[in-house]
Coordinates of C-alpha atoms and ligand atoms in Angstrom, one line a residue:
X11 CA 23.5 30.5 -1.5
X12 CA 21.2 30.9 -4.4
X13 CA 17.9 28.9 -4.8
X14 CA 17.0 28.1 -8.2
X15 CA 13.2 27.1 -8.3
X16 CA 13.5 24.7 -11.2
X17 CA 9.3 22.6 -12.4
X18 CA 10.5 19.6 -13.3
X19 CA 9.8 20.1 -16.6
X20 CA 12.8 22.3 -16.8
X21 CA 14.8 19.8 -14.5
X22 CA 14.2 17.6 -17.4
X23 CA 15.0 19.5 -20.2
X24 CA 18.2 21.2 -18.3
X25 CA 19.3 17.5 -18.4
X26 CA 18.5 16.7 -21.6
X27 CA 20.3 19.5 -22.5
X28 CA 23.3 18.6 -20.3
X29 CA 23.7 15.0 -21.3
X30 CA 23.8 16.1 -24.5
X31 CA 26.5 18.8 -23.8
X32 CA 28.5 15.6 -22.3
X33 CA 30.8 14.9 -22.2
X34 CA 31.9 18.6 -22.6
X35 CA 30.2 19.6 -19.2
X36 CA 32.9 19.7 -17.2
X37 CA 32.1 21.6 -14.8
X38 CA 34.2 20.6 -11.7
X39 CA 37.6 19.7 -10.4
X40 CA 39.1 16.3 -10.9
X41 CA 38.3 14.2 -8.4
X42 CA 40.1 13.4 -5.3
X43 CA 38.7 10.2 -3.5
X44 CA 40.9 10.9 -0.5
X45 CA 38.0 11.9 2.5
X46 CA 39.4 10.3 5.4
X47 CA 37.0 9.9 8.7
X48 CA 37.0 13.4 10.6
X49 CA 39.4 15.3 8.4
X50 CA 38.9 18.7 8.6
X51 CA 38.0 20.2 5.4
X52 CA 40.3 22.8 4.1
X53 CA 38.4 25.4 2.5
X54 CA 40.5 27.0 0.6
X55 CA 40.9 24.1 -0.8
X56 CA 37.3 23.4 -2.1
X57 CA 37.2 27.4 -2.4
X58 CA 36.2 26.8 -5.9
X59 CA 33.7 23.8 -5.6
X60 CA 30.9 24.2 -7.3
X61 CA 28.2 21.8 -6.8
X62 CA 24.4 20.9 -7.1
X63 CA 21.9 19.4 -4.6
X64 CA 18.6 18.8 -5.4
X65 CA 15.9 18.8 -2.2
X66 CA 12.9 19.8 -1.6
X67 CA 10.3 21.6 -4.0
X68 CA 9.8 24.4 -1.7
X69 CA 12.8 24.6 0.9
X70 CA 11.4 23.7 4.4
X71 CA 12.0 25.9 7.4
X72 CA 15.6 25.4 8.5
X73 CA 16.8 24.3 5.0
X74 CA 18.6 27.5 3.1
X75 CA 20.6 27.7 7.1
X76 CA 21.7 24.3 7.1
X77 CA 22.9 24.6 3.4
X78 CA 24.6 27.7 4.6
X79 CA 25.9 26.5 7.0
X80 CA 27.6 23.8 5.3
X81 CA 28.5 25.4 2.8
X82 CA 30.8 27.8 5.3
X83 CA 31.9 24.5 7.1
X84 CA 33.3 22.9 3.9
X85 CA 34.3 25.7 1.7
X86 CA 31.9 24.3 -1.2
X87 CA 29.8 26.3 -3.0
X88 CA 26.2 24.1 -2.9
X89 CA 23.9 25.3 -5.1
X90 CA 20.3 23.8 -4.1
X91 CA 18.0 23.0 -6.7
X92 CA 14.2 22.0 -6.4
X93 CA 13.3 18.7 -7.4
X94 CA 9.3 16.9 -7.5
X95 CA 7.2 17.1 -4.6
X96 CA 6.2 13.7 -4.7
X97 CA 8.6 10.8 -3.7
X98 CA 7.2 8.4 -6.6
X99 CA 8.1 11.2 -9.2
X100 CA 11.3 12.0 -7.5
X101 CA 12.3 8.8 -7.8
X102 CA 11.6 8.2 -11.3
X103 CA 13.4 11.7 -12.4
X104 CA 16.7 10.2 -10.5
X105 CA 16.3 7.5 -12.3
X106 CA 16.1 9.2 -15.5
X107 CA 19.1 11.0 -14.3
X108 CA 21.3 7.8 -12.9
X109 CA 20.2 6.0 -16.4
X110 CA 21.4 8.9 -18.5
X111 CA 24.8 8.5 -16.8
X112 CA 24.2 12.1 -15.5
X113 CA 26.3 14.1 -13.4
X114 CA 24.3 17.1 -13.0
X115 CA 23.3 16.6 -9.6
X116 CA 26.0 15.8 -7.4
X117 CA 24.1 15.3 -4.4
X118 CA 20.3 14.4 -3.6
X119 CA 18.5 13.7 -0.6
X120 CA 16.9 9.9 -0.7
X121 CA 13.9 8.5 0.4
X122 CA 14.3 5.9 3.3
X123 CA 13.2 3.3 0.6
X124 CA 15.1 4.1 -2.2
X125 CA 18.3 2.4 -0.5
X126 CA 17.6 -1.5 -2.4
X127 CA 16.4 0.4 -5.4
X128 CA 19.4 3.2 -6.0
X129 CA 22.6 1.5 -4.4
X130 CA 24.1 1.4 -7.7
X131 CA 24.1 4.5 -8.7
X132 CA 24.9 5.8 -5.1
X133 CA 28.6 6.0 -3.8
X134 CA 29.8 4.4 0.0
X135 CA 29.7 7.3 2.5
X136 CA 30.9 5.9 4.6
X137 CA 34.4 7.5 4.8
X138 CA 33.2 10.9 5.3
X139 CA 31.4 10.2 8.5
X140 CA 32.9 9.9 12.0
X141 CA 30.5 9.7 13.8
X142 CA 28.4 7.1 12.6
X143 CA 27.5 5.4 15.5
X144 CA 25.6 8.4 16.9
X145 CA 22.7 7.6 14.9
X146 CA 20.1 5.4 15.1
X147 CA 21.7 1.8 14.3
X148 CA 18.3 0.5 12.6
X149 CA 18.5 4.0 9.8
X150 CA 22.0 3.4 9.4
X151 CA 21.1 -0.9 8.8
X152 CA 18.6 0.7 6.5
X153 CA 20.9 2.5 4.3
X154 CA 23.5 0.4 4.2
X155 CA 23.5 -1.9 0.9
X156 CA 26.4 -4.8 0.6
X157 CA 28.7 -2.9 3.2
X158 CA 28.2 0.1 1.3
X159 CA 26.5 3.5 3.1
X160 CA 24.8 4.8 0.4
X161 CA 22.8 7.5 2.2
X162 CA 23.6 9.2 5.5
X163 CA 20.6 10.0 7.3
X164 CA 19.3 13.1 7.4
X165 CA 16.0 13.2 9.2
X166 CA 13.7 10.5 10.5
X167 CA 9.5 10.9 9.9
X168 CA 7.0 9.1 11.2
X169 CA 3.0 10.1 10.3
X170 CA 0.8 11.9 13.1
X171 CA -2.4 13.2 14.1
X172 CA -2.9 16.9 14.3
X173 CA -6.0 18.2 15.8
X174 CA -7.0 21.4 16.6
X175 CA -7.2 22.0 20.1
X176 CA -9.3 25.2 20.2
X177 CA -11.8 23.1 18.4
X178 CA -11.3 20.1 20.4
X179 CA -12.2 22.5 23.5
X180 CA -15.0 24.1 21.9
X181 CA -16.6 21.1 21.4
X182 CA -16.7 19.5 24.6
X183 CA -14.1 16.7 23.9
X184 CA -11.4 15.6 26.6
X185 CA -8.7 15.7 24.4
X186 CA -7.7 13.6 20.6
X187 CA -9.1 10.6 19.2
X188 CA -7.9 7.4 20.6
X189 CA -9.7 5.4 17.9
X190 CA -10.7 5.4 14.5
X191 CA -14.4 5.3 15.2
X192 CA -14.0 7.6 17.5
X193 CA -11.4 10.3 14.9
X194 CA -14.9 9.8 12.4
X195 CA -17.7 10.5 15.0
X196 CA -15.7 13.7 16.5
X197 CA -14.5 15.3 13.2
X198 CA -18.5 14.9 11.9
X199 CA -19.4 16.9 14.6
X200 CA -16.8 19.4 14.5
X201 CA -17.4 19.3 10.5
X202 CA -21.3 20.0 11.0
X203 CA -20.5 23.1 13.8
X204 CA -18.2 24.7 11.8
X205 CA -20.2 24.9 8.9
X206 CA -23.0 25.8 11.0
X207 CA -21.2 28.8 11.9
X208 CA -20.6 29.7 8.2
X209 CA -17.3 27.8 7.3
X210 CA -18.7 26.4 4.3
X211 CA -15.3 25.3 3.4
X212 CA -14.5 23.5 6.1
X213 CA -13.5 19.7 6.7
X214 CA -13.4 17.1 9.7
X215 CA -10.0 15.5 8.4
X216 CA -7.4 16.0 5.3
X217 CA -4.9 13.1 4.7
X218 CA -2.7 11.8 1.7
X219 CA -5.6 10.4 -0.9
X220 CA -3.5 10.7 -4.2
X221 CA -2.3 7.5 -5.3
X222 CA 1.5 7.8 -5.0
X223 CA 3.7 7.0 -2.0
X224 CA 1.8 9.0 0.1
X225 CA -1.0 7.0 0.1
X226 CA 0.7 4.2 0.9
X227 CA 2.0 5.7 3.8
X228 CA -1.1 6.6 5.2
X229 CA -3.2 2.7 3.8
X230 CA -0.5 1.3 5.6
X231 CA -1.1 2.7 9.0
X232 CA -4.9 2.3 8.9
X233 CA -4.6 -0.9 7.8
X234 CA -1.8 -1.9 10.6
X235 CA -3.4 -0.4 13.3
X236 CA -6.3 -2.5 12.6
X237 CA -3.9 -5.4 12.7
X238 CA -3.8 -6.1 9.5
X239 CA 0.2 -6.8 9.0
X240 CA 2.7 -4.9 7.0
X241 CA 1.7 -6.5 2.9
X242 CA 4.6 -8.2 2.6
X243 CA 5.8 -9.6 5.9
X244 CA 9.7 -9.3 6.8
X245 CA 10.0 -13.0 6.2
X246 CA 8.5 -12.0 2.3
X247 CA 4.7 -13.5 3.2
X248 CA 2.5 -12.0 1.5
X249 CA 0.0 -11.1 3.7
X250 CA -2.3 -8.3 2.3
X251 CA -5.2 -10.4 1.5
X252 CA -7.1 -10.2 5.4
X253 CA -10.2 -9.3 7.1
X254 CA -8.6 -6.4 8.8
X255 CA -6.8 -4.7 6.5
X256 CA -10.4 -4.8 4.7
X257 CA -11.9 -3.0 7.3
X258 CA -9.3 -0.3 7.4
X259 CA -9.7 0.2 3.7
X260 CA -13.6 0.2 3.7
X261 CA -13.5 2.7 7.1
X262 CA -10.8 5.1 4.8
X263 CA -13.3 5.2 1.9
X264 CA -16.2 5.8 4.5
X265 CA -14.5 9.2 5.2
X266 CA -14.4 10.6 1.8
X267 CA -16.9 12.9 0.4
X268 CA -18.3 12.7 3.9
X269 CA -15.7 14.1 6.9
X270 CA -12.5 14.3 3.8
X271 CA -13.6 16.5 0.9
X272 CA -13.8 14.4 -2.1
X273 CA -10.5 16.0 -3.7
X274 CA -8.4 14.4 -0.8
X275 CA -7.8 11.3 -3.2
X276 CA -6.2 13.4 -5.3
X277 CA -4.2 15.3 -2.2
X278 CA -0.6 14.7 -1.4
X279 CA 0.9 16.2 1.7
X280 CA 0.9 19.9 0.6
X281 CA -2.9 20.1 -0.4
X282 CA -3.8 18.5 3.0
X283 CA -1.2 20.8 4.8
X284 CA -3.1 23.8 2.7
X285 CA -6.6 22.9 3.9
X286 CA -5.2 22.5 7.5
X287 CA -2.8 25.7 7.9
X288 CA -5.8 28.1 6.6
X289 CA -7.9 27.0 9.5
X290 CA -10.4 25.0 7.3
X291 CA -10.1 21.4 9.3
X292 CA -10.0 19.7 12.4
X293 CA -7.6 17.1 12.1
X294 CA -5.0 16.4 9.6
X295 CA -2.3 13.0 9.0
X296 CA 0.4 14.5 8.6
X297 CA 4.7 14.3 8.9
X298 CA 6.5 16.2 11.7
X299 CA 7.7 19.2 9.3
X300 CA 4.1 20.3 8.9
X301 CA 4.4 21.7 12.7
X302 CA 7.0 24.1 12.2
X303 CA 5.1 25.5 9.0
X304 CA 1.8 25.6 11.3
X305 CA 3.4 27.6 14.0
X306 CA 4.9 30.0 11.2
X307 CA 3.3 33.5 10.5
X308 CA 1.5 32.4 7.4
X309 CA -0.2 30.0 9.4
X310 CA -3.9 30.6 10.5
X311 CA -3.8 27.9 13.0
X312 CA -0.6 29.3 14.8
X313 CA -1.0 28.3 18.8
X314 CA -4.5 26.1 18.3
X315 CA -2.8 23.0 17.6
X316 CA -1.2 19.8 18.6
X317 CA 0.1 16.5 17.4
X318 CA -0.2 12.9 18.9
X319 CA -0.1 9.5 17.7
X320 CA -2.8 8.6 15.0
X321 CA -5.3 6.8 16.5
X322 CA -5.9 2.8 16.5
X323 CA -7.7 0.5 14.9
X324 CA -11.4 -0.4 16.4
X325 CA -10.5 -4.0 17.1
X326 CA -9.4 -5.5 20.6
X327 CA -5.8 -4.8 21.4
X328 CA -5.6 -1.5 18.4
X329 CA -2.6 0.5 18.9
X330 CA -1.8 3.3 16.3
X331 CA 0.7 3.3 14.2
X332 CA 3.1 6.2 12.1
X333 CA 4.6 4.8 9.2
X334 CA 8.4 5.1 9.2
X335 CA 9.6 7.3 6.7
X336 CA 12.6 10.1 6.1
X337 CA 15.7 10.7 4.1
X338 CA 19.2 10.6 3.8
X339 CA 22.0 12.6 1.7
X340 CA 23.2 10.7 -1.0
X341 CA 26.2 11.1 -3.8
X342 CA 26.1 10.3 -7.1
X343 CA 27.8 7.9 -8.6
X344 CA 28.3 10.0 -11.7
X345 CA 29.2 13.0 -10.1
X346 CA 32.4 14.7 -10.8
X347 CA 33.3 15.6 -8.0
X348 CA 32.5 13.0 -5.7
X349 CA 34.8 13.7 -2.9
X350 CA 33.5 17.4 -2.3
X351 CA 30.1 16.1 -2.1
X352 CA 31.0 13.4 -0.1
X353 CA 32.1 16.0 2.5
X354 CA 29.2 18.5 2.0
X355 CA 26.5 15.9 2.5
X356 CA 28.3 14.3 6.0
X357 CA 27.9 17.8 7.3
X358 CA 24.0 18.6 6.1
X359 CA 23.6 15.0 7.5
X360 CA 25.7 14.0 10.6
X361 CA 26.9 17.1 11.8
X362 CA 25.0 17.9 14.7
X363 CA 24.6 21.6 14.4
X364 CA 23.1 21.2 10.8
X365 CA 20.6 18.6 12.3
X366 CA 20.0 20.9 15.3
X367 CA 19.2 23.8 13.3
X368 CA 16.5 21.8 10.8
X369 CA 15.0 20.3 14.3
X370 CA 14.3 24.3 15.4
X371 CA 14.0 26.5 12.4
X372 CA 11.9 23.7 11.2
X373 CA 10.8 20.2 13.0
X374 CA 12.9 17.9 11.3
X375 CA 13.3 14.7 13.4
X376 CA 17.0 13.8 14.3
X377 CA 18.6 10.8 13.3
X378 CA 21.6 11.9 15.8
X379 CA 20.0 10.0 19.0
X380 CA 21.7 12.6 21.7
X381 CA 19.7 15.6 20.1
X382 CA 16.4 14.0 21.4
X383 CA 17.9 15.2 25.1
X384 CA 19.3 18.8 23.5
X385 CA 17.3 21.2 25.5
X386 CA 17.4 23.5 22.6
X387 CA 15.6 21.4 20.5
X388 CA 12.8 20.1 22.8
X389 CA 11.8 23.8 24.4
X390 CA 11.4 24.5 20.4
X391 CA 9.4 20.9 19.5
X392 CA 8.2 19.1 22.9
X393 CA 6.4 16.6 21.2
X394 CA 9.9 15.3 20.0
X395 CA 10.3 14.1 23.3
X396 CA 7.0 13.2 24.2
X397 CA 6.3 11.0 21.2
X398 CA 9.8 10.0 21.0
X399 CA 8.9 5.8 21.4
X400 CA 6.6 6.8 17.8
X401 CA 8.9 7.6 16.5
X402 CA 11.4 4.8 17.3
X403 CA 8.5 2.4 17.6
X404 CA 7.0 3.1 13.4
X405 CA 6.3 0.8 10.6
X406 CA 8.6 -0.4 8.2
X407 CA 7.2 0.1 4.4
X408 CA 8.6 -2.9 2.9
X409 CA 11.1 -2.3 1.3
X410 CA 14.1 -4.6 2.8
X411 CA 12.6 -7.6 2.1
X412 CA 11.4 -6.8 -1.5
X413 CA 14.6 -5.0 -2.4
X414 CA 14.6 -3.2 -5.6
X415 CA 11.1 -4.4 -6.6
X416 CA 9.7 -2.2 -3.5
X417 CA 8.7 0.5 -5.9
X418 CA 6.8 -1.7 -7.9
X419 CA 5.2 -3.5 -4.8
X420 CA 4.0 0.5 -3.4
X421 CA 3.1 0.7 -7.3
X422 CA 0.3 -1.7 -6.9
X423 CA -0.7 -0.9 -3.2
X424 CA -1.6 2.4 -3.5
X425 CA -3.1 1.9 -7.1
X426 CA -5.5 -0.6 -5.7
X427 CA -5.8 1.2 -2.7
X428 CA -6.8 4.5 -4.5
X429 CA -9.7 3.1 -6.3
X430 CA -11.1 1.3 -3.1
X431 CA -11.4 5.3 -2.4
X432 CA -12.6 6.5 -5.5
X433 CA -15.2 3.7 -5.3
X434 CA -14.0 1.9 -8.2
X435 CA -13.6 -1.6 -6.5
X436 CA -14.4 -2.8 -2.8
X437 CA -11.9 -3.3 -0.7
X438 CA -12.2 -6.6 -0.9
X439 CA -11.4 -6.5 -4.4
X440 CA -8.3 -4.8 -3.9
X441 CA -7.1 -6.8 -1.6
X442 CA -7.3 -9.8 -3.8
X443 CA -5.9 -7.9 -6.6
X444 CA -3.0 -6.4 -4.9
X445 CA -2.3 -10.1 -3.3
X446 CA -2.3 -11.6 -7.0
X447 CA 0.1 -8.8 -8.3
X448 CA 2.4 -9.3 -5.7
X449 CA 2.5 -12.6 -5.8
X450 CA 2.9 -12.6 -9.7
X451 CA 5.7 -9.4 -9.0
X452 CA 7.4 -11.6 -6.5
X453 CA 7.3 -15.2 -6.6
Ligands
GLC505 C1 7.6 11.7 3.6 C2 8.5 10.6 4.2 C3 8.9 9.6 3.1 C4 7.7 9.2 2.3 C5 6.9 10.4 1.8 C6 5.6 9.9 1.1 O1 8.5 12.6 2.9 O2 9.6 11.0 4.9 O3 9.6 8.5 3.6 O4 8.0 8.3 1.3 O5 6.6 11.3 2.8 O6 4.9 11.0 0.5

């Protein structure tokens, strides 16, 4: 497999040029909608296949073996490309792409939700996969839009805490935050040690500040653990406009500039994994592939950390919470060869070895419930058993009950949400303003 490291400003002119090459781009075989359930692929057969997938920017640990793999298990050719960082730009280039008609891509990893938004331009799956029932029913619900599975899922996430336990130790402290308060009071102290000791550069906590999906991630678990609700309620109440999600958003602006350099609003997860891997903070929100990369041998922090649960809310009753996130292979619909891909995706996704080697080259989560027991997989990442109910126990953006207006519903969130941080507007501005837009956006 070759990796072609494509900015996304040549992703977008490669298409331009391409859909305007159309519709002389033909670059594939006819196709063949024939993929019966648990047919074994003939590769000669596909021996000639050529297709695209677009993932991550920078492949994550576990990624170019699973696309090898694949590729060997199917007999197609998959050529990966890289495509934005960010799921709020990744989703508009797709678009761009699906409203162009474009085939270029014939398969592309999905945020978990992009289901309501991309169904249309995403064909049913499920005839390629067997073994359906393996994964985790509420995932597969998830992805599948009027009967149709229009993304198989690849890997679950769910936000952590990492803390460094060498610091933790150093420090005098039992063991990780159990409370917000208490996540703000240690990673001061740490802050003020460190720099004591010459670290000028170094911070209590780096999280997701940027105002993208990211940050909605991350407001949405402050502001649930301090029982705040979920924005818009699974019975579509809008319920952002509340003391408690107020708190949360005044104690998240409280950190910045203070125990959260001031540039974390304009961090996504890379910049906060930067600050974190090069030894230069004590705790870091974060998903579960940042552990594998942490462990790795560019990592400064290799053996001196851990994750657990983010902490809760200071209110009576607080409980953290992780945000539920992840993705699943999808196939376009304007792909050309849409029965290849069909076949190459249901292997990266739901066969067991491919998820079994992302879960220990890197720390995927598996959406393949039996591979929570493999003893493989949890000598390489314990905490996939130990914070296993986390993980099947996160919080649902929402984005089943508002559909294919979800993007625009994060859209407003995080916007509002951002400048709460940036000191723009209290958050009890914001919390009138974002309950006015949705209500205008939804009602
Ligand atoms: C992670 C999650 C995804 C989320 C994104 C936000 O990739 O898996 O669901 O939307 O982060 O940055």
């Amino acid at each position: 497999m070759s990796r072609k490291t494509l900015s996304l400003m040549a992703v977008l002119m490669l298409m331009a040029m391409l859909v305007a090459a159309c519709p002389a781009a033909d670059t594939g075989a006819p196709v063949v909608q024939d993929g019966a359930a648990g047919e074994a692929a003939d590769p000669a057969a596909d021996a000639d296949t050529e297709l695209t997938a677009m993932l991550w920017a920078t492949a994550r640990p576990g990624d170019e073996e699973a696309v090898a793999y694949c590729n060997e298990q199917t007999g197609i050719n998959v050529e990966v490309v890289s495509g934005p960082e960010s799921a709020t730009d990744r989703l508009a280039l797709y678009l761009q792409f699906f409203g162009a008609g474009s085939g270029d891509i014939d398969v592309m990893q999905i945020d978990v939700i992009w289901p309501g938004i991309l169904a249309e331009h995403l064909i049913d799956l499920t005839p390629y996969v067997d073994n359906l029932e393996d994964h985790f029913p509420a995932i597969v619900q998830n992805n599948t839009v009027d009967g149709s599975l229009v993304g198989i899922p690849w890997f679950t996430d769910a936000g952590l805490l990492y803390y460094r336990a060498d610091l933790l130790e150093k420090y005098g402290y039992d063991g990780p935050p159990s409370t917000w308060s208490q996540l703000t009071e240690m990673a001061g102290a740490i802050q003020e040690g460190e720099r004591g000791e010459g670290l000028s550069d170094f911070w209590g906590f780096v999280w997701q500040g940027n105002a993208y999906e990211g940050l909605t991630c991350d407001a949405l678990e402050w502001q649930y653990s301090f029982g705040g609700g979920q924005i818009v309620e699974p019975d579509g109440t809008i319920s952002i406009n509340n003391p408690n999600a107020i708190a949360a958003f005044e104690l998240a602006a409280s950190w910045v500039g203070n125990i959260s350099p001031s540039g974390v609003t304009t961090y996504q997860e890379e910049e906060a994994r930067n600050v974190w891997q090069t030894g230069n903070a004590a705790f870091m929100r974060n998903w579960p592939y940042a552990y594998s990369l942490g462990q790795g041998e560019d990592s400064a922090i290799a053996g001196n950390f851990d994750v657990t649960v983010l902490p809760a809310g200071d209110i009576e009753g607080g409980q953290g919470a992780a945000t539920l996130g992840g993705w699943q292979m999808a196939v376009s619909a304007y792909s050309e060869n849409q029965d290849a891909a069909g076949r190459w995706a249901a292997c990266m996704a739901s066969d067991p070895e491919a998820q079994k080697i992302r879960a220990t080259i890197g720390s995927s989560l598996p959406t393949i419930q039996s591979l929570y027991e493999d003893a493989d997989i949890l000598e390489a990442r314990p905490f996939f058993g130990s914070l296993f109910d986390v993980f099947t126990n996160a919080v649902a953006r929402p984005s089943t009950v508002t559909g294919d207006q979800y993007n625009e519903v994060s859209t407003i969130y995080f916007t509002e949400v951002h400048r709460v941080l940036t000191g723009e507007q209290t958050a009890e501005e914001a919390v009138q303003q974002i309950e006015s837009q949705l209500q205008d956006l939804l009602q």
